[in-house]
Amino acid sequence: MEFSSDSVSIDMETISLGGKEYLVKTRLGMVSIVVFGDQDKPALVTYPDLALNHISCFQGLFFSPEASSLLLHNFCIYHISPPGHELGAAPIVSDDFSPSVDDLADQIVEVLNFFGLGAVMCMGVTAGAYILTLFAMKYRQRVLGLILVSPLCRAPSWTEWLLNKVMSNFLYFYGMCGLAKELLLKRYFSKEVRGSVLVPESDIVQACRRLLDERQSINVCRFLDAMNERPDLSEGLRKLYCRSLIFVVENSPFHSEALHMTSKLDRRYSALVEVQACGSMVTEEQPHAMLIPIEYFLMGYGLYRPTLSISPRSPLSPSCISPELLSPESMGLKLKPIRTRISL
């Protein structure tokens, strides 16, 4: 595939856990995109939450055999990292231009133009879900659909704003210190997997904690400050006509925000999935809870998993599918709310 654009160019290409990493020069500076799969296939663009990248935010989902067979069979995956969030990123010097959420959404267009992509499917988690929603509102012809996990759409509440300011100050003055990591882990995961005095942290939390140590705190500050100044998107959501699949998570600190967003979307084009006993980052904590809803969401686009690739015990096996999901509405004609529950 040939890439051409007046505004962006390849600077370096490396291998990242089986995918190719492209460092692309944009108006905001360099941005990392890790590409998995056949670039002749339709594109699925991902955007992670604050202080995360594709490894710490999407590895649990995409490394699941069932999800991999479904998503990589149908898409080429383009994992976009927020500026300075990729592995091995250098600190972004403080006198550089500090981006807004609009700038980050515009940067996605530059990336798509660089790879010669038209309309794409989008998947985002919390802050990443907000950036992709804003992108879909500004560039409607470039978005086929949205898969959003614990999304945000309103301006921050006073409580969130103050908490973000405290975290930003800690990151700026003390780096990725213990308190900053605890605030971030509480944002991502449920209390059950974060552990306690008597119960150790789960493996996914320990892995995420180690990956947070590699983040450049000043780069995280820039993304956090942009999100803390984000505008309210609520009024424009009714005019968002691409199909949307929203995962609302029981133990997420943003549970009410996600419910608010679903109330503002046109119900003809959106579906709500409630995931219980889980924190915000379903992609890592309960990735299997996403498989069936995503499969039936994609059926509305004529996309299917490959046959004979899933075991009878898989969550995607027909014998495990709820009759509710087999209705015409859930096949994409009119998506209806689905409730999932996975016991820990």
PDB file of C-alpha atoms in Angstrom, residues 44 58-75 77 123 283 287-292 294-295 298 305-306 309-310 314-316:
ATOM      1  CA  LEU A  44     -10.805  -0.422  12.794  1.00  0.00           C
ATOM      2  CA  PHE A  58      -6.639  -3.326  24.295  1.00  0.00           C
ATOM      3  CA  GLN A  59      -4.309  -6.309  24.663  1.00  0.00           C
ATOM      4  CA  GLY A  60      -6.798  -8.349  26.715  1.00  0.00           C
ATOM      5  CA  LEU A  61      -9.470  -8.005  24.038  1.00  0.00           C
ATOM      6  CA  PHE A  62      -7.402  -8.381  20.886  1.00  0.00           C
ATOM      7  CA  PHE A  63      -5.240 -11.212  22.216  1.00  0.00           C
ATOM      8  CA  SER A  64      -8.348 -13.238  23.058  1.00  0.00           C
ATOM      9  CA  PRO A  65      -8.568 -16.007  20.404  1.00  0.00           C
ATOM     10  CA  GLU A  66     -12.306 -15.469  19.833  1.00  0.00           C
ATOM     11  CA  ALA A  67     -11.990 -11.687  19.520  1.00  0.00           C
ATOM     12  CA  SER A  68      -8.895 -11.986  17.358  1.00  0.00           C
ATOM     13  CA  SER A  69     -10.657 -14.344  14.957  1.00  0.00           C
ATOM     14  CA  LEU A  70     -13.667 -12.016  14.764  1.00  0.00           C
ATOM     15  CA  LEU A  71     -11.907  -8.666  14.489  1.00  0.00           C
ATOM     16  CA  LEU A  72      -8.755  -9.535  12.537  1.00  0.00           C
ATOM     17  CA  HIS A  73     -10.853 -11.628  10.136  1.00  0.00           C
ATOM     18  CA  ASN A  74     -12.837  -8.520   9.224  1.00  0.00           C
ATOM     19  CA  PHE A  75     -10.512  -5.574   9.880  1.00  0.00           C
ATOM     20  CA  ILE A  77      -6.480  -2.682  13.238  1.00  0.00           C
ATOM     21  CA  MET A 123     -13.327   1.729  19.253  1.00  0.00           C
ATOM     22  CA  THR A 283     -11.276  -4.551  27.342  1.00  0.00           C
ATOM     23  CA  PRO A 287     -13.033  -8.785  27.453  1.00  0.00           C
ATOM     24  CA  HIS A 288     -15.280 -11.816  26.889  1.00  0.00           C
ATOM     25  CA  ALA A 289     -18.289  -9.711  27.909  1.00  0.00           C
ATOM     26  CA  MET A 290     -17.750  -7.720  24.717  1.00  0.00           C
ATOM     27  CA  LEU A 291     -17.609 -10.569  22.217  1.00  0.00           C
ATOM     28  CA  ILE A 292     -21.264 -11.414  21.572  1.00  0.00           C
ATOM     29  CA  ILE A 294     -19.653  -6.849  19.056  1.00  0.00           C
ATOM     30  CA  GLU A 295     -20.354  -9.855  16.846  1.00  0.00           C
ATOM     31  CA  LEU A 298     -20.922  -6.130  13.155  1.00  0.00           C
ATOM     32  CA  ARG A 305     -16.637 -14.334  12.190  1.00  0.00           C
ATOM     33  CA  PRO A 306     -14.941 -17.101  10.194  1.00  0.00           C
ATOM     34  CA  SER A 309     -12.862 -21.305  14.173  1.00  0.00           C
ATOM     35  CA  ILE A 310     -14.585 -21.332  17.569  1.00  0.00           C
ATOM     36  CA  SER A 314     -16.708 -20.467  23.375  1.00  0.00           C
ATOM     37  CA  PRO A 315     -18.968 -17.549  24.363  1.00  0.00           C
ATOM     38  CA  LEU A 316     -19.554 -17.104  20.625  1.00  0.00           C
TER      39      LEU A 316
END
